[in-house]
Amino acid sequence: MKMRKLFFFFVIFGYVALPVYGNVYFDTTMVKARNGDAESQYRIGYSYLHGYNDQTKNEIEAAKWLRNAAEQNHAEAQCLLGILYSLGKGVPQNIHEAEKWYTVAAQQHHARALWELGEIYEKGEGGISKNEEYAFNLYMQCAKIDAAQGGYQVALCYKFGIGVKKNMEEAMRWYKLHDDEVDRQAIENNKKYAQYGYHYELANREAYNELKAKGYAEATTPIVYPKWPWGEENTTLSRAQVLPPFLALVAGSLTFMDGNSNNRIDADEKCKIKFQIENKGKGQAANCEARVKMSGTTDGITVVTYTLPTIAVGQTYEVAVPVSTNVNTKDGKVTFTIEVYEPKGWGVAPFDMTVATKAYEAPFLQVVDYNIASATGKIQKMVPFTLQFNLQNTKYGDAEAVKVKVKLPNDVYVMDGKAEHTFPVIKSGDVKPIQLQLAANNNYTAANIPVTIDIKEKHGKFAENKQLDIALNQTTSSSINIAAKNEPQKERKEIQLAMIKSEVDRNIPISKEKNPNTFVLVIANEHYQQVASVPYALNDGNIFREYCIKTLGIGEKHIKYLSDATGNQIKAGVNWLANLTEAFDEPQIIVYYAGHGIPDETNKSAYLLPVDGSGTDVTTGYKLDNLYTTLGNMPASQITVFMDACFSGSKREEGMLASARGVALKAKSGVPQGNMVVFSAAQGDETAYPNKEQQHGLFTYYLLKKLQETQGDIALKDLGDYITKQVSQQSLLLNDKKQTPCVTPSASVASEWQNWKLR
């Protein structure tokens, strides 16, 4: 379609300017606006929009006040707010929001709103389905209210066959009506506004004259020109037109069409009521309308009066009345009472159609879990780290037009991956894993890195933004669960949250009892300098530490946590325990180790391997017998050691630590000393395997699981029996390999350790 002719004078967005009086007028109007007067709110918004009455232009303030008026059903404000959404002025550009406000204004017979709504449907803007037939009817409604604004559009539709069959005679008629009315209004406005020095131009008749030059004379058949709101009537009657039409509903033609073909009006859905009309009379039917009234559950449902074209004698015309819904639609039934109006009373009497309605099934987008990982095991400046999170739709409706943006502070950059993602739809329960690599440079000075995950969907109201505060120098084995509770619905399978981390990492039991006389040494070695890493060892150690604090009631100062510990750091940790046991009366000791162990190929002795140790040189390790002897000599009433390591030379995953050795060795497991009981993850030449799904060592996972289930209140014998049974079974199921944990007490506590507890 060619560019439309618009004849506006001192008009912004199609609205004639308000009077300009200055601050006094503005202040008086503002008082009324704040007291809730819709007209005053509209005028304040208009002043801010254009900088009238000594106000600085402020589109955001303008949108705010126009919204206040629009929500009170002020048609001018509704239409203008729709225009702001169309253009993205003072509000984010959103054609769906524009359509919403145009529609409510159009229902009040607002000409400009009808015109703008027609534009949207003619072009199919902003993801709204193109519907030229609906657009033509909206233009026709506009023209009947304001021929200067809508008449030219109707003429173009007839000329080019947009939403209606091409008809050059009708195009000529509407061009003439449009130009005549523009001229009439221009003359009146020139008289009215001459004192201000303004001038309205008369209509450009190029299009009208263009048609005449091509041989299209003015209509040769009699045409009845409608009576317009300003009271003029241009009527040419002939004998033939005195004869009436007679409109009838074609039997069996009444149908209901909806987007998903379930014969129901679902919230946020476009539907149509379709039927056929036949003119059985002696004269043509002009200026007819399909008028629809609603009753019943009408929340969130809108219909627009449908204008019919002229129906000739004997002609059948199919009517398609658009029905639109929004998220406010409720469960129930709505009855549409449909009447085909004919000005002289020859239309179709009202008939009903009842359709079930369904409330909006809202989605809800959440970051249900996230994880931070770094090759060094810590978050440090100038060292890239990985942020991984799961975005999930945790409710039963589908989320459409989803946009995700990860916002970072200055001096923190995305090194790999994308900070922005779009998804056309995320269905109920679906998960979108997102991963990106970040790094802070040396200019970053804060102690924490705030990362905001901004989530938007079609309606802008069914998503939850999240901010993650990532502390510098923290270990990267922690994972924080920020999921909301599910709300399972009847006869529906509960949506399972897609967590990144293990179930034992979440919902760690919290004990009210304190354990003031227990000291814990946790060593978690994952990233080795000369040999392969131990998957999930940092997570093992960190979560075990969390259970000590929360479930066993041990104070943080009573725990030394060593991540990726060197040989000297391990020795220092053991010395820390020795000093404490000297200072306290008969304390309890817990030692936990996750990492590599290696055997001495000469005598089969077992060694812990520090991260700076060599897999082929046992002198770089810490001999297990020496550790047990040192611990056993401490004046402790109870010493419990957990070893998630094997000493056969195997890696936690497949393969061997030392390339020169192709077979696992059956190492000596060490002899517990003093008041000690040792829980070992594997025996002899076995490997201590990981549980990849739970992201823990298999041994540690079942240790933590039992502490979670019992809230830490379990005897060591029962704990050992559970771990041994579960790991023995699951190692065969998961890895098709044997792994047999064992519990070994020292000789001095062989008859009493079974009833010991960790708290």
PDB file of N, CA, C and O in Angstrom, residues 544-600:
ATOM      1  N   PHE A 544      30.989 -32.039  52.963  1.00  0.00           N
ATOM      2  CA  PHE A 544      31.202 -32.706  54.254  1.00  0.00           C
ATOM      3  C   PHE A 544      31.403 -31.655  55.350  1.00  0.00           C
ATOM      4  O   PHE A 544      30.876 -31.796  56.466  1.00  0.00           O
ATOM      5  N   ARG A 545      32.161 -30.612  55.046  1.00  0.00           N
ATOM      6  CA  ARG A 545      32.343 -29.510  56.011  1.00  0.00           C
ATOM      7  C   ARG A 545      30.996 -28.877  56.373  1.00  0.00           C
ATOM      8  O   ARG A 545      30.733 -28.585  57.547  1.00  0.00           O
ATOM      9  N   GLU A 546      30.113 -28.686  55.368  1.00  0.00           N
ATOM     10  CA  GLU A 546      28.794 -28.111  55.637  1.00  0.00           C
ATOM     11  C   GLU A 546      27.990 -29.000  56.592  1.00  0.00           C
ATOM     12  O   GLU A 546      27.297 -28.509  57.484  1.00  0.00           O
ATOM     13  N   TYR A 547      28.069 -30.320  56.404  1.00  0.00           N
ATOM     14  CA  TYR A 547      27.360 -31.234  57.310  1.00  0.00           C
ATOM     15  C   TYR A 547      27.935 -31.165  58.730  1.00  0.00           C
ATOM     16  O   TYR A 547      27.190 -31.261  59.713  1.00  0.00           O
ATOM     17  N   CYS A 548      29.264 -31.020  58.832  1.00  0.00           N
ATOM     18  CA  CYS A 548      29.863 -30.897  60.168  1.00  0.00           C
ATOM     19  C   CYS A 548      29.308 -29.677  60.898  1.00  0.00           C
ATOM     20  O   CYS A 548      28.989 -29.735  62.099  1.00  0.00           O
ATOM     21  N   ILE A 549      29.177 -28.566  60.166  1.00  0.00           N
ATOM     22  CA  ILE A 549      28.705 -27.328  60.788  1.00  0.00           C
ATOM     23  C   ILE A 549      27.222 -27.395  61.097  1.00  0.00           C
ATOM     24  O   ILE A 549      26.777 -27.135  62.229  1.00  0.00           O
ATOM     25  N   LYS A 550      26.423 -27.750  60.093  1.00  0.00           N
ATOM     26  CA  LYS A 550      24.967 -27.654  60.218  1.00  0.00           C
ATOM     27  C   LYS A 550      24.344 -28.853  60.925  1.00  0.00           C
ATOM     28  O   LYS A 550      23.465 -28.701  61.772  1.00  0.00           O
ATOM     29  N   THR A 551      24.779 -30.044  60.558  1.00  0.00           N
ATOM     30  CA  THR A 551      24.122 -31.253  61.063  1.00  0.00           C
ATOM     31  C   THR A 551      24.751 -31.764  62.354  1.00  0.00           C
ATOM     32  O   THR A 551      24.040 -32.220  63.257  1.00  0.00           O
ATOM     33  N   LEU A 552      26.078 -31.679  62.436  1.00  0.00           N
ATOM     34  CA  LEU A 552      26.765 -32.186  63.634  1.00  0.00           C
ATOM     35  C   LEU A 552      26.987 -31.098  64.676  1.00  0.00           C
ATOM     36  O   LEU A 552      27.465 -31.385  65.773  1.00  0.00           O
ATOM     37  N   GLY A 553      26.663 -29.847  64.343  1.00  0.00           N
ATOM     38  CA  GLY A 553      26.735 -28.762  65.325  1.00  0.00           C
ATOM     39  C   GLY A 553      28.142 -28.352  65.706  1.00  0.00           C
ATOM     40  O   GLY A 553      28.366 -27.853  66.815  1.00  0.00           O
ATOM     41  N   ILE A 554      29.105 -28.547  64.828  1.00  0.00           N
ATOM     42  CA  ILE A 554      30.505 -28.213  65.115  1.00  0.00           C
ATOM     43  C   ILE A 554      30.779 -26.792  64.646  1.00  0.00           C
ATOM     44  O   ILE A 554      30.454 -26.417  63.520  1.00  0.00           O
ATOM     45  N   GLY A 555      31.382 -25.975  65.491  1.00  0.00           N
ATOM     46  CA  GLY A 555      31.651 -24.587  65.147  1.00  0.00           C
ATOM     47  C   GLY A 555      32.660 -24.454  64.017  1.00  0.00           C
ATOM     48  O   GLY A 555      33.565 -25.283  63.869  1.00  0.00           O
ATOM     49  N   GLU A 556      32.525 -23.395  63.228  1.00  0.00           N
ATOM     50  CA  GLU A 556      33.414 -23.195  62.074  1.00  0.00           C
ATOM     51  C   GLU A 556      34.878 -23.085  62.499  1.00  0.00           C
ATOM     52  O   GLU A 556      35.787 -23.523  61.783  1.00  0.00           O
ATOM     53  N   LYS A 557      35.129 -22.481  63.656  1.00  0.00           N
ATOM     54  CA  LYS A 557      36.510 -22.335  64.121  1.00  0.00           C
ATOM     55  C   LYS A 557      37.112 -23.665  64.557  1.00  0.00           C
ATOM     56  O   LYS A 557      38.322 -23.768  64.764  1.00  0.00           O
ATOM     57  N   HIS A 558      36.267 -24.675  64.728  1.00  0.00           N
ATOM     58  CA  HIS A 558      36.727 -26.005  65.119  1.00  0.00           C
ATOM     59  C   HIS A 558      37.042 -26.869  63.899  1.00  0.00           C
ATOM     60  O   HIS A 558      37.344 -28.058  64.054  1.00  0.00           O
ATOM     61  N   ILE A 559      36.940 -26.278  62.724  1.00  0.00           N
ATOM     62  CA  ILE A 559      37.143 -27.040  61.482  1.00  0.00           C
ATOM     63  C   ILE A 559      38.246 -26.375  60.670  1.00  0.00           C
ATOM     64  O   ILE A 559      38.197 -25.165  60.418  1.00  0.00           O
ATOM     65  N   LYS A 560      39.232 -27.163  60.241  1.00  0.00           N
ATOM     66  CA  LYS A 560      40.241 -26.671  59.300  1.00  0.00           C
ATOM     67  C   LYS A 560      39.970 -27.341  57.963  1.00  0.00           C
ATOM     68  O   LYS A 560      40.007 -28.572  57.848  1.00  0.00           O
ATOM     69  N   TYR A 561      39.689 -26.504  56.957  1.00  0.00           N
ATOM     70  CA  TYR A 561      39.366 -27.006  55.622  1.00  0.00           C
ATOM     71  C   TYR A 561      40.522 -26.691  54.686  1.00  0.00           C
ATOM     72  O   TYR A 561      40.863 -25.530  54.466  1.00  0.00           O
ATOM     73  N   LEU A 562      41.162 -27.728  54.150  1.00  0.00           N
ATOM     74  CA  LEU A 562      42.290 -27.577  53.241  1.00  0.00           C
ATOM     75  C   LEU A 562      41.863 -28.031  51.853  1.00  0.00           C
ATOM     76  O   LEU A 562      41.575 -29.215  51.636  1.00  0.00           O
ATOM     77  N   SER A 563      41.794 -27.090  50.909  1.00  0.00           N
ATOM     78  CA  SER A 563      41.459 -27.446  49.528  1.00  0.00           C
ATOM     79  C   SER A 563      42.726 -27.439  48.698  1.00  0.00           C
ATOM     80  O   SER A 563      43.533 -26.516  48.775  1.00  0.00           O
ATOM     81  N   ASP A 564      42.917 -28.521  47.916  1.00  0.00           N
ATOM     82  CA  ASP A 564      44.117 -28.682  47.083  1.00  0.00           C
ATOM     83  C   ASP A 564      45.375 -28.456  47.924  1.00  0.00           C
ATOM     84  O   ASP A 564      46.198 -27.569  47.661  1.00  0.00           O
ATOM     85  N   ALA A 565      45.520 -29.269  48.944  1.00  0.00           N
ATOM     86  CA  ALA A 565      46.578 -29.083  49.941  1.00  0.00           C
ATOM     87  C   ALA A 565      47.905 -29.686  49.478  1.00  0.00           C
ATOM     88  O   ALA A 565      47.960 -30.795  48.932  1.00  0.00           O
ATOM     89  N   THR A 566      48.964 -28.945  49.723  1.00  0.00           N
ATOM     90  CA  THR A 566      50.327 -29.444  49.478  1.00  0.00           C
ATOM     91  C   THR A 566      50.736 -30.344  50.644  1.00  0.00           C
ATOM     92  O   THR A 566      50.042 -30.432  51.675  1.00  0.00           O
ATOM     93  N   GLY A 567      51.905 -30.968  50.526  1.00  0.00           N
ATOM     94  CA  GLY A 567      52.396 -31.828  51.598  1.00  0.00           C
ATOM     95  C   GLY A 567      52.601 -31.060  52.888  1.00  0.00           C
ATOM     96  O   GLY A 567      52.239 -31.533  53.979  1.00  0.00           O
ATOM     97  N   ASN A 568      53.190 -29.873  52.806  1.00  0.00           N
ATOM     98  CA  ASN A 568      53.417 -29.075  54.010  1.00  0.00           C
ATOM     99  C   ASN A 568      52.104 -28.623  54.638  1.00  0.00           C
ATOM    100  O   ASN A 568      51.990 -28.540  55.862  1.00  0.00           O
ATOM    101  N   GLN A 569      51.113 -28.326  53.804  1.00  0.00           N
ATOM    102  CA  GLN A 569      49.824 -27.901  54.351  1.00  0.00           C
ATOM    103  C   GLN A 569      49.128 -29.054  55.075  1.00  0.00           C
ATOM    104  O   GLN A 569      48.481 -28.851  56.101  1.00  0.00           O
ATOM    105  N   ILE A 570      49.261 -30.276  54.561  1.00  0.00           N
ATOM    106  CA  ILE A 570      48.674 -31.432  55.247  1.00  0.00           C
ATOM    107  C   ILE A 570      49.344 -31.629  56.612  1.00  0.00           C
ATOM    108  O   ILE A 570      48.673 -31.843  57.633  1.00  0.00           O
ATOM    109  N   LYS A 571      50.662 -31.531  56.639  1.00  0.00           N
ATOM    110  CA  LYS A 571      51.376 -31.686  57.913  1.00  0.00           C
ATOM    111  C   LYS A 571      50.965 -30.597  58.901  1.00  0.00           C
ATOM    112  O   LYS A 571      50.783 -30.856  60.100  1.00  0.00           O
ATOM    113  N   ALA A 572      50.787 -29.361  58.393  1.00  0.00           N
ATOM    114  CA  ALA A 572      50.372 -28.264  59.273  1.00  0.00           C
ATOM    115  C   ALA A 572      48.982 -28.507  59.820  1.00  0.00           C
ATOM    116  O   ALA A 572      48.674 -28.182  60.980  1.00  0.00           O
ATOM    117  N   GLY A 573      48.084 -29.087  58.989  1.00  0.00           N
ATOM    118  CA  GLY A 573      46.734 -29.390  59.450  1.00  0.00           C
ATOM    119  C   GLY A 573      46.729 -30.433  60.553  1.00  0.00           C
ATOM    120  O   GLY A 573      45.994 -30.327  61.538  1.00  0.00           O
ATOM    121  N   VAL A 574      47.567 -31.457  60.407  1.00  0.00           N
ATOM    122  CA  VAL A 574      47.665 -32.493  61.442  1.00  0.00           C
ATOM    123  C   VAL A 574      48.240 -31.891  62.729  1.00  0.00           C
ATOM    124  O   VAL A 574      47.780 -32.208  63.841  1.00  0.00           O
ATOM    125  N   ASN A 575      49.237 -31.015  62.619  1.00  0.00           N
ATOM    126  CA  ASN A 575      49.803 -30.349  63.800  1.00  0.00           C
ATOM    127  C   ASN A 575      48.757 -29.478  64.490  1.00  0.00           C
ATOM    128  O   ASN A 575      48.738 -29.364  65.725  1.00  0.00           O
ATOM    129  N   TRP A 576      47.869 -28.854  63.694  1.00  0.00           N
ATOM    130  CA  TRP A 576      46.779 -28.045  64.267  1.00  0.00           C
ATOM    131  C   TRP A 576      45.903 -28.906  65.168  1.00  0.00           C
ATOM    132  O   TRP A 576      45.530 -28.506  66.277  1.00  0.00           O
ATOM    133  N   LEU A 577      45.592 -30.125  64.704  1.00  0.00           N
ATOM    134  CA  LEU A 577      44.802 -31.048  65.530  1.00  0.00           C
ATOM    135  C   LEU A 577      45.561 -31.426  66.798  1.00  0.00           C
ATOM    136  O   LEU A 577      44.979 -31.478  67.897  1.00  0.00           O
ATOM    137  N   ALA A 578      46.838 -31.694  66.668  1.00  0.00           N
ATOM    138  CA  ALA A 578      47.632 -32.116  67.830  1.00  0.00           C
ATOM    139  C   ALA A 578      47.647 -31.032  68.903  1.00  0.00           C
ATOM    140  O   ALA A 578      47.503 -31.320  70.111  1.00  0.00           O
ATOM    141  N   ASN A 579      47.799 -29.784  68.483  1.00  0.00           N
ATOM    142  CA  ASN A 579      47.823 -28.688  69.457  1.00  0.00           C
ATOM    143  C   ASN A 579      46.485 -28.537  70.157  1.00  0.00           C
ATOM    144  O   ASN A 579      46.419 -28.264  71.366  1.00  0.00           O
ATOM    145  N   LEU A 580      45.391 -28.704  69.429  1.00  0.00           N
ATOM    146  CA  LEU A 580      44.065 -28.550  70.029  1.00  0.00           C
ATOM    147  C   LEU A 580      43.774 -29.659  71.037  1.00  0.00           C
ATOM    148  O   LEU A 580      43.180 -29.419  72.101  1.00  0.00           O
ATOM    149  N   THR A 581      44.159 -30.868  70.701  1.00  0.00           N
ATOM    150  CA  THR A 581      43.876 -31.974  71.623  1.00  0.00           C
ATOM    151  C   THR A 581      44.653 -31.839  72.927  1.00  0.00           C
ATOM    152  O   THR A 581      44.238 -32.362  73.973  1.00  0.00           O
ATOM    153  N   GLU A 582      45.792 -31.153  72.872  1.00  0.00           N
ATOM    154  CA  GLU A 582      46.547 -30.895  74.100  1.00  0.00           C
ATOM    155  C   GLU A 582      45.849 -29.854  74.959  1.00  0.00           C
ATOM    156  O   GLU A 582      45.930 -29.875  76.196  1.00  0.00           O
ATOM    157  N   ALA A 583      45.124 -28.926  74.300  1.00  0.00           N
ATOM    158  CA  ALA A 583      44.507 -27.811  75.025  1.00  0.00           C
ATOM    159  C   ALA A 583      43.124 -28.146  75.566  1.00  0.00           C
ATOM    160  O   ALA A 583      42.643 -27.485  76.498  1.00  0.00           O
ATOM    161  N   PHE A 584      42.455 -29.161  75.010  1.00  0.00           N
ATOM    162  CA  PHE A 584      41.097 -29.498  75.434  1.00  0.00           C
ATOM    163  C   PHE A 584      41.087 -30.859  76.107  1.00  0.00           C
ATOM    164  O   PHE A 584      41.936 -31.724  75.829  1.00  0.00           O
ATOM    165  N   ASP A 585      40.115 -31.053  76.973  1.00  0.00           N
ATOM    166  CA  ASP A 585      40.005 -32.312  77.714  1.00  0.00           C
ATOM    167  C   ASP A 585      39.283 -33.365  76.873  1.00  0.00           C
ATOM    168  O   ASP A 585      38.100 -33.205  76.535  1.00  0.00           O
ATOM    169  N   GLU A 586      39.984 -34.432  76.534  1.00  0.00           N
ATOM    170  CA  GLU A 586      39.435 -35.578  75.823  1.00  0.00           C
ATOM    171  C   GLU A 586      38.496 -35.177  74.676  1.00  0.00           C
ATOM    172  O   GLU A 586      37.323 -35.547  74.643  1.00  0.00           O
ATOM    173  N   PRO A 587      38.999 -34.423  73.735  1.00  0.00           N
ATOM    174  CA  PRO A 587      38.146 -34.027  72.611  1.00  0.00           C
ATOM    175  C   PRO A 587      37.915 -35.197  71.650  1.00  0.00           C
ATOM    176  O   PRO A 587      38.599 -36.230  71.723  1.00  0.00           O
ATOM    177  N   GLN A 588      36.950 -34.992  70.736  1.00  0.00           N
ATOM    178  CA  GLN A 588      36.732 -35.940  69.643  1.00  0.00           C
ATOM    179  C   GLN A 588      37.355 -35.354  68.375  1.00  0.00           C
ATOM    180  O   GLN A 588      37.371 -34.145  68.174  1.00  0.00           O
ATOM    181  N   ILE A 589      37.854 -36.249  67.521  1.00  0.00           N
ATOM    182  CA  ILE A 589      38.509 -35.820  66.285  1.00  0.00           C
ATOM    183  C   ILE A 589      37.827 -36.497  65.097  1.00  0.00           C
ATOM    184  O   ILE A 589      37.525 -37.700  65.143  1.00  0.00           O
ATOM    185  N   ILE A 590      37.607 -35.726  64.039  1.00  0.00           N
ATOM    186  CA  ILE A 590      37.131 -36.273  62.769  1.00  0.00           C
ATOM    187  C   ILE A 590      38.116 -35.829  61.691  1.00  0.00           C
ATOM    188  O   ILE A 590      38.445 -34.644  61.587  1.00  0.00           O
ATOM    189  N   VAL A 591      38.592 -36.773  60.902  1.00  0.00           N
ATOM    190  CA  VAL A 591      39.468 -36.466  59.772  1.00  0.00           C
ATOM    191  C   VAL A 591      38.795 -36.988  58.507  1.00  0.00           C
ATOM    192  O   VAL A 591      38.373 -38.154  58.451  1.00  0.00           O
ATOM    193  N   TYR A 592      38.711 -36.128  57.503  1.00  0.00           N
ATOM    194  CA  TYR A 592      38.122 -36.525  56.222  1.00  0.00           C
ATOM    195  C   TYR A 592      39.136 -36.231  55.120  1.00  0.00           C
ATOM    196  O   TYR A 592      39.735 -35.147  55.076  1.00  0.00           O
ATOM    197  N   TYR A 593      39.327 -37.206  54.219  1.00  0.00           N
ATOM    198  CA  TYR A 593      40.254 -37.006  53.100  1.00  0.00           C
ATOM    199  C   TYR A 593      39.591 -37.479  51.807  1.00  0.00           C
ATOM    200  O   TYR A 593      39.042 -38.589  51.733  1.00  0.00           O
ATOM    201  N   ALA A 594      39.623 -36.607  50.776  1.00  0.00           N
ATOM    202  CA  ALA A 594      39.210 -36.988  49.420  1.00  0.00           C
ATOM    203  C   ALA A 594      40.339 -36.589  48.486  1.00  0.00           C
ATOM    204  O   ALA A 594      40.750 -35.423  48.467  1.00  0.00           O
ATOM    205  N   GLY A 595      40.862 -37.536  47.727  1.00  0.00           N
ATOM    206  CA  GLY A 595      41.972 -37.251  46.833  1.00  0.00           C
ATOM    207  C   GLY A 595      42.644 -38.534  46.399  1.00  0.00           C
ATOM    208  O   GLY A 595      42.089 -39.634  46.541  1.00  0.00           O
ATOM    209  N   HIS A 596      43.840 -38.395  45.851  1.00  0.00           N
ATOM    210  CA  HIS A 596      44.585 -39.569  45.395  1.00  0.00           C
ATOM    211  C   HIS A 596      45.324 -40.226  46.547  1.00  0.00           C
ATOM    212  O   HIS A 596      45.780 -39.568  47.489  1.00  0.00           O
ATOM    213  N   GLY A 597      45.424 -41.525  46.449  1.00  0.00           N
ATOM    214  CA  GLY A 597      46.340 -42.287  47.274  1.00  0.00           C
ATOM    215  C   GLY A 597      47.255 -43.080  46.354  1.00  0.00           C
ATOM    216  O   GLY A 597      46.862 -43.421  45.233  1.00  0.00           O
ATOM    217  N   ILE A 598      48.484 -43.369  46.793  1.00  0.00           N
ATOM    218  CA  ILE A 598      49.402 -44.157  45.957  1.00  0.00           C
ATOM    219  C   ILE A 598      50.052 -45.239  46.810  1.00  0.00           C
ATOM    220  O   ILE A 598      50.201 -45.095  48.021  1.00  0.00           O
ATOM    221  N   PRO A 599      50.430 -46.335  46.173  1.00  0.00           N
ATOM    222  CA  PRO A 599      51.116 -47.412  46.912  1.00  0.00           C
ATOM    223  C   PRO A 599      52.637 -47.347  46.703  1.00  0.00           C
ATOM    224  O   PRO A 599      53.125 -46.852  45.693  1.00  0.00           O
ATOM    225  N   ASP A 600      53.351 -47.831  47.674  1.00  0.00           N
ATOM    226  CA  ASP A 600      54.791 -48.053  47.508  1.00  0.00           C
ATOM    227  C   ASP A 600      54.931 -49.415  46.827  1.00  0.00           C
ATOM    228  O   ASP A 600      54.543 -50.452  47.386  1.00  0.00           O
TER     229      ASP A 600
END
